[in-house]
Coordinates of C-alpha atoms in Angstrom, one line a residue:
M277 CA 2.4 -27.5 -91.9
G278 CA -0.8 -27.9 -93.6
E279 CA -3.2 -28.0 -90.6
Q280 CA -6.8 -26.6 -90.4
P281 CA -9.5 -26.7 -87.8
P282 CA -11.4 -29.8 -89.0
Y283 CA -15.1 -30.2 -90.0
R284 CA -15.7 -26.4 -89.6
Q285 CA -14.8 -25.1 -93.1
T286 CA -16.3 -25.6 -96.6
V287 CA -14.3 -26.4 -99.7
K288 CA -16.0 -25.8 -103.1
D289 CA -13.4 -27.5 -105.3
F290 CA -15.5 -30.6 -105.9
C291 CA -18.3 -30.9 -108.4
S292 CA -21.9 -32.0 -107.3
S293 CA -21.7 -35.4 -109.1
C294 CA -18.6 -36.2 -107.0
N295 CA -20.0 -34.8 -103.9
N296 CA -23.3 -36.6 -104.2
G297 CA -21.9 -39.7 -105.8
W298 CA -18.7 -41.7 -105.0
M299 CA -17.6 -39.3 -102.3
S300 CA -21.0 -39.6 -100.6
R301 CA -20.8 -43.4 -100.6
L302 CA -17.3 -43.1 -99.2
E303 CA -18.6 -41.1 -96.3
D304 CA -21.4 -43.6 -95.7
T305 CA -18.8 -46.5 -95.4
A306 CA -16.6 -44.4 -93.2
R307 CA -19.6 -43.6 -90.9
R308 CA -20.6 -47.2 -90.6
V309 CA -17.0 -48.5 -89.9
L310 CA -15.5 -45.6 -87.9
S311 CA -18.4 -44.3 -85.8
P312 CA -18.1 -47.0 -83.1
I313 CA -14.3 -46.4 -83.0
I314 CA -14.7 -42.6 -82.7
L315 CA -17.0 -43.3 -79.7
G316 CA -14.3 -45.7 -78.2
E317 CA -16.2 -49.0 -78.7
P318 CA -13.9 -52.0 -79.3
G319 CA -14.4 -53.3 -82.9
A320 CA -12.8 -54.4 -86.1
I321 CA -12.1 -53.2 -89.6
S322 CA -12.5 -56.0 -92.2
T323 CA -9.9 -56.4 -95.0
Q324 CA -12.6 -55.4 -97.4
D325 CA -13.3 -52.1 -95.7
Q326 CA -9.7 -51.1 -95.1
P327 CA -9.0 -49.7 -98.6
V328 CA -12.2 -47.6 -98.4
I329 CA -11.1 -46.2 -95.0
A330 CA -7.6 -45.4 -96.4
V331 CA -9.3 -43.6 -99.3
W332 CA -11.6 -41.7 -96.9
A333 CA -8.6 -40.6 -94.9
Q334 CA -6.7 -39.4 -98.0
K335 CA -9.8 -37.6 -99.3
T336 CA -10.2 -35.8 -96.0
A337 CA -6.5 -34.7 -95.9
L338 CA -6.5 -33.6 -99.6
T339 CA -9.6 -31.6 -99.0
A340 CA -8.0 -29.9 -96.0
M341 CA -5.0 -29.0 -98.0
L342 CA -7.1 -27.2 -100.6
L343 CA -7.6 -24.5 -97.9
S344 CA -3.9 -23.6 -98.4
S345 CA -3.4 -20.4 -100.5
K346 CA -1.8 -20.6 -104.0
E347 CA 1.3 -18.8 -102.5
Q348 CA 1.5 -21.5 -99.7
R349 CA 1.2 -24.3 -102.3
S350 CA 4.0 -22.8 -104.4
R351 CA 6.2 -23.1 -101.3
G352 CA 5.5 -26.7 -100.8
Y353 CA 2.5 -26.5 -98.4
G354 CA 0.1 -28.2 -100.9
L355 CA 0.0 -30.8 -103.6
P356 CA 0.1 -30.2 -107.4
K357 CA -3.2 -30.4 -109.3
S358 CA -2.0 -33.7 -110.9
V359 CA -2.2 -35.4 -107.6
Y360 CA -5.9 -34.5 -107.2
T361 CA -6.4 -35.8 -110.8
M362 CA -4.8 -39.1 -109.9
F363 CA -6.9 -39.3 -106.7
Y364 CA -10.1 -38.8 -108.8
D365 CA -9.0 -42.0 -110.7
C366 CA -8.9 -43.9 -107.5
Q367 CA -12.7 -44.0 -107.4
S368 CA -12.8 -46.8 -109.9
R369 CA -10.8 -49.2 -107.8
M370 CA -11.4 -47.6 -104.4
E371 CA -7.8 -47.7 -103.4
P372 CA -5.6 -44.8 -102.2
L373 CA -2.9 -43.2 -104.2
G374 CA 0.1 -45.3 -105.1
G375 CA 2.9 -45.0 -102.6
S376 CA 0.5 -44.7 -99.7
R377 CA 0.4 -46.4 -96.3
F378 CA -2.1 -46.0 -93.5
W379 CA -2.4 -47.1 -89.9
V380 CA -5.3 -46.9 -87.3
G381 CA -4.8 -46.3 -83.7
Q382 CA -6.4 -45.0 -80.6
Y383 CA -6.2 -41.4 -79.3
E384 CA -6.3 -40.9 -75.6
G385 CA -6.5 -37.2 -74.8
K386 CA -8.8 -34.2 -74.4
L387 CA -12.4 -35.0 -74.9
G388 CA -13.8 -33.6 -78.1
F389 CA -10.4 -33.0 -79.7
A390 CA -10.3 -33.3 -83.4
A391 CA -7.5 -32.4 -85.9
I392 CA -6.4 -32.9 -89.5
H393 CA -2.6 -32.4 -89.8
V394 CA -0.5 -32.8 -93.0
T395 CA 3.3 -32.6 -92.7
P396 CA 5.6 -32.4 -95.7
L397 CA 8.5 -34.9 -95.3
A398 CA 11.9 -35.4 -96.9
V399 CA 13.7 -38.6 -97.7
R400 CA 17.3 -37.8 -96.7
I401 CA 20.2 -39.6 -98.3
P402 CA 23.7 -39.1 -97.1
G403 CA 25.7 -36.9 -99.4
I404 CA 22.6 -35.5 -101.3
A405 CA 21.2 -32.1 -100.6
E406 CA 17.6 -31.8 -99.5
L407 CA 15.4 -31.2 -102.5
D408 CA 13.4 -28.1 -103.0
R409 CA 10.0 -30.0 -102.7
P410 CA 8.9 -32.6 -100.2
Q411 CA 9.0 -36.2 -101.4
C412 CA 6.1 -37.4 -99.2
Y413 CA 3.5 -36.2 -96.8
A414 CA 2.4 -37.6 -93.4
V415 CA -1.3 -37.4 -92.7
T416 CA -2.9 -37.5 -89.2
I417 CA -6.6 -37.4 -88.5
V418 CA -8.0 -37.4 -84.9
L419 CA -11.6 -37.6 -84.2
G420 CA -12.8 -38.7 -80.8
K421 CA -10.9 -41.9 -79.9
L422 CA -10.0 -42.5 -83.6
A423 CA -6.4 -41.8 -84.7
L424 CA -5.6 -42.4 -88.4
H425 CA -2.1 -41.9 -89.5
G426 CA -0.9 -42.1 -93.2
L427 CA 2.0 -41.5 -95.6
V428 CA 1.9 -40.9 -99.3
F429 CA 5.1 -40.7 -101.4
T430 CA 4.9 -38.1 -104.2
T431 CA 8.3 -38.9 -105.7
P432 CA 8.1 -42.5 -106.7
A433 CA 11.9 -42.9 -107.2
L434 CA 12.4 -42.1 -103.5
E435 CA 9.7 -44.4 -102.1
I436 CA 11.1 -46.4 -99.2
D437 CA 9.9 -49.0 -96.7
V438 CA 9.0 -47.4 -93.4
T439 CA 8.4 -48.3 -89.8
M440 CA 5.8 -47.1 -87.3
S441 CA 7.0 -46.9 -83.7
L442 CA 3.5 -46.9 -82.0
G443 CA 3.0 -50.5 -83.1
I444 CA -0.5 -49.7 -84.4
P445 CA -2.0 -51.9 -87.1
Q446 CA -1.6 -51.1 -90.8
I447 CA -4.8 -50.9 -92.9
W448 CA -3.1 -50.1 -96.2
P449 CA -1.8 -52.1 -97.8
P450 CA -4.0 -54.5 -96.0
Q451 CA -2.5 -57.3 -93.9
G452 CA -5.6 -59.0 -92.7
P453 CA -8.6 -58.0 -90.5
V454 CA -7.7 -55.4 -87.8
R455 CA -8.9 -55.4 -84.2
W456 CA -9.3 -52.0 -82.5
P457 CA -7.8 -50.8 -80.3
T458 CA -4.4 -52.4 -80.9
G459 CA -0.9 -51.0 -80.1
Q460 CA 0.2 -48.0 -78.1
P461 CA -2.4 -45.2 -77.7
C462 CA -1.5 -41.7 -78.9
T463 CA -1.7 -39.4 -75.9
E464 CA -2.1 -35.6 -75.8
A465 CA 1.6 -35.2 -75.2
M466 CA 2.5 -37.6 -78.1
F467 CA 0.1 -36.1 -80.7
Q468 CA 2.4 -33.4 -82.1
H469 CA 5.2 -35.9 -82.3
L470 CA 2.9 -38.2 -84.3
A471 CA 1.6 -35.4 -86.5
N472 CA 5.0 -34.3 -87.4
G473 CA 5.8 -37.6 -88.8
K474 CA 8.4 -38.3 -86.1
M475 CA 7.0 -41.8 -85.3
L476 CA 7.6 -43.0 -88.8
G477 CA 11.1 -44.2 -89.7
S478 CA 13.1 -45.4 -92.6
A479 CA 13.6 -49.2 -92.9
V480 CA 16.5 -48.5 -95.2
E481 CA 20.0 -48.3 -93.7
S482 CA 21.6 -44.8 -93.8
V483 CA 18.4 -43.3 -95.2
E484 CA 16.2 -41.0 -93.0
L485 CA 12.7 -39.9 -93.2
Q486 CA 12.4 -36.4 -91.6
P487 CA 10.1 -33.3 -91.7
W488 CA 10.9 -31.2 -94.8
T489 CA 13.0 -28.3 -93.5
P490 CA 11.3 -25.3 -95.2
A491 CA 8.0 -26.5 -93.7
I492 CA 9.1 -26.5 -90.1
D493 CA 11.9 -24.1 -89.6
L494 CA 11.2 -20.4 -89.3
P495 CA 13.3 -17.8 -91.0
R496 CA 16.4 -16.6 -89.2
S497 CA 15.5 -14.5 -86.1
V498 CA 17.3 -12.0 -84.0
I499 CA 17.0 -11.0 -80.3
V500 CA 16.5 -7.3 -79.5
D501 CA 15.6 -5.9 -76.1
G502 CA 14.7 -9.2 -74.7
K503 CA 12.5 -10.3 -77.6
V504 CA 13.0 -12.7 -80.4
H505 CA 12.1 -11.0 -83.7
V506 CA 11.1 -13.4 -86.4
P507 CA 10.5 -12.7 -90.2
A508 CA 7.0 -14.0 -90.9
L509 CA 6.5 -16.8 -93.5
C510 CA 4.7 -14.2 -95.7
G511 CA 8.1 -12.7 -96.4
K512 CA 6.8 -9.2 -95.8
H513 CA 6.3 -8.8 -92.1
S514 CA 7.6 -10.0 -88.8
Y515 CA 6.4 -10.8 -85.2
C516 CA 8.1 -11.3 -81.9
Y517 CA 8.0 -13.3 -78.7
P518 CA 9.8 -13.1 -75.3
A519 CA 13.4 -14.4 -75.3
V520 CA 12.6 -16.3 -72.1
I521 CA 10.7 -18.8 -74.1
L522 CA 13.8 -19.5 -76.2
A523 CA 15.8 -19.9 -73.0
E524 CA 13.3 -22.4 -71.7
A525 CA 13.7 -24.5 -74.8
L526 CA 17.4 -24.9 -74.0
R527 CA 16.3 -26.4 -70.7
G528 CA 13.9 -28.8 -72.3
R529 CA 10.7 -26.9 -71.5
F530 CA 8.7 -26.2 -74.7
Y531 CA 5.8 -23.8 -75.4
A532 CA 3.2 -23.0 -78.0
F533 CA 1.6 -19.7 -78.9
A534 CA -0.5 -18.1 -81.5
T535 CA 0.6 -15.0 -83.3
G536 CA 0.2 -13.1 -86.6
C537 CA 1.4 -10.5 -89.1
A538 CA -0.1 -7.6 -90.9
C539 CA -1.1 -9.6 -94.0
P540 CA -3.3 -10.5 -92.1
Q541 CA -2.0 -14.1 -91.5
A542 CA -2.0 -16.1 -88.2
Y543 CA 0.5 -18.6 -87.1
L544 CA 0.7 -21.4 -84.5
I545 CA 4.3 -21.6 -83.3
Q546 CA 5.8 -24.2 -81.1
T547 CA 9.3 -24.4 -79.6
E548 CA 11.3 -27.6 -79.7
A549 CA 14.9 -28.5 -78.8
D550 CA 16.3 -27.6 -82.3
A551 CA 14.3 -24.5 -83.2
A552 CA 10.9 -22.8 -83.1
H553 CA 8.5 -24.3 -85.6
C554 CA 5.4 -23.1 -87.4
K555 CA 2.8 -25.7 -87.0
A556 CA 0.0 -24.0 -88.9
I557 CA -0.9 -21.0 -91.0
G558 CA -4.4 -19.6 -91.5
A559 CA -7.2 -17.3 -90.4
A560 CA -6.9 -16.0 -86.9
E561 CA -10.1 -17.8 -85.7
G562 CA -8.8 -21.2 -86.9
I563 CA -5.4 -20.8 -85.4
S564 CA -7.0 -19.7 -82.1
D565 CA -9.1 -22.9 -82.1
M566 CA -6.0 -25.0 -82.7
Y567 CA -4.1 -23.2 -79.9
E568 CA -7.0 -23.8 -77.5
A569 CA -7.1 -27.5 -78.4
L570 CA -3.5 -28.0 -77.5
P571 CA -2.7 -29.8 -74.3
G572 CA -0.7 -28.0 -71.6
T573 CA -0.7 -25.3 -69.0
E574 CA -1.4 -21.7 -70.0
V575 CA 1.2 -19.2 -68.9
V576 CA 1.1 -15.4 -68.9
I577 CA 4.4 -13.6 -69.3
H578 CA 4.4 -9.9 -68.2
E579 CA 6.2 -7.5 -70.5
E580 CA 6.6 -3.8 -70.7
A581 CA 4.3 -3.8 -73.8
G582 CA 1.7 -5.9 -72.1
L583 CA 0.9 -9.6 -71.5
F584 CA 2.1 -12.5 -73.6
V585 CA 0.0 -15.6 -73.4
C586 CA 1.4 -19.0 -74.3
K587 CA 1.1 -22.7 -73.3
R588 CA 3.7 -24.8 -71.6
L589 CA 3.5 -28.1 -73.4
P590 CA 3.5 -31.6 -71.6
V591 CA 6.7 -33.5 -71.7
V592 CA 6.8 -36.3 -74.2
P593 CA 8.0 -39.6 -72.5
A594 CA 11.3 -40.8 -73.8
G595 CA 11.1 -43.7 -76.2

C-alpha cells in the first residue's frame, strides 16, 4: 500500500513555478470549498468546483506516492513518470486524469484523524491471470470530517463501470451540485475497508475489482516455536509475530501491529480473514503515527523474548 502520514512530509519534486502557480491556486480553491466540510459544517460543492476538488485530491495522492522509493515503485507501489506528465497537462483544463472517478463523503471517527491512502487494484476477468502491474488505484483522503475517495484507471483497455457501496455522491464526473453530508458515513471501523478499495465494485457481470495481490499479500511465512516468521518485503530480511494472532484471525478477530526489518524499513501489518496484509511501508516514525491513529484496543502479549504490542481492531458491521 502506498500510505504515508499526511501533511507532515515535504516533497521536492515540483518546480517553484508549479508550486507557486496553478498548484497554489488549486490549494486556494480546495481551502475555500473544503474547509467548512473538514470542520463538519453542512454545505455544498457546486458543479463548477467539483473538477477542481477532484484534481486537488489526485494531486494530493500523487504527491504522497512520490515518497515511495524507486524500488517500491518498480514493484507496483508507485506510478510511472508518464502519469505525472499527463497530470501536469491537466492544469490547462483543470480536470483529473482520464479514467478517474471521485466521491465525497463524511468521516465519523477519531477526532483529528487524517490519512492519505493509495491502494493498487486489479481488474479480474475469469480465465485470465492477474497482470504483473495494477490496472487502477484507489485513493482515500481523510481530513477532519471530510472523506474523499477516488479511482483512476491506468490501463485504459481495462477501464470498467464501478459501483460505490457507501452511497456517497460522485463529484467526478460531475452529476450536478452536491450537498454534504449525503450517504452513509465512513466510521473508524470501516475506514480500512474503504481505503483498501473494498467498497468499490465492478458494474460488469463476471468481472471483479479487487486489491492487487502483490500489494496486500505478504510473502509465504512459517511458524516456528510459536511465532510466525515472515520474509520482509525488502526481500533481504524477516520479522516475526506471535502465532496466537494468526489463530485469532481464524476466529474472526483481527489485529494490527507495527514492525520492521534491518534495512531499516518499517511496516504496518494487519490481519484479515484471508491473510496478513502489509498496509504501509516507510520510516519508523511515520509507521508509528499510522499505528497510533488506528482505532481499536491495544493489547500486550507476553512472550519469552519480551512484550509484543498490537491493537485489536473494531469489528466491521456486515453489509
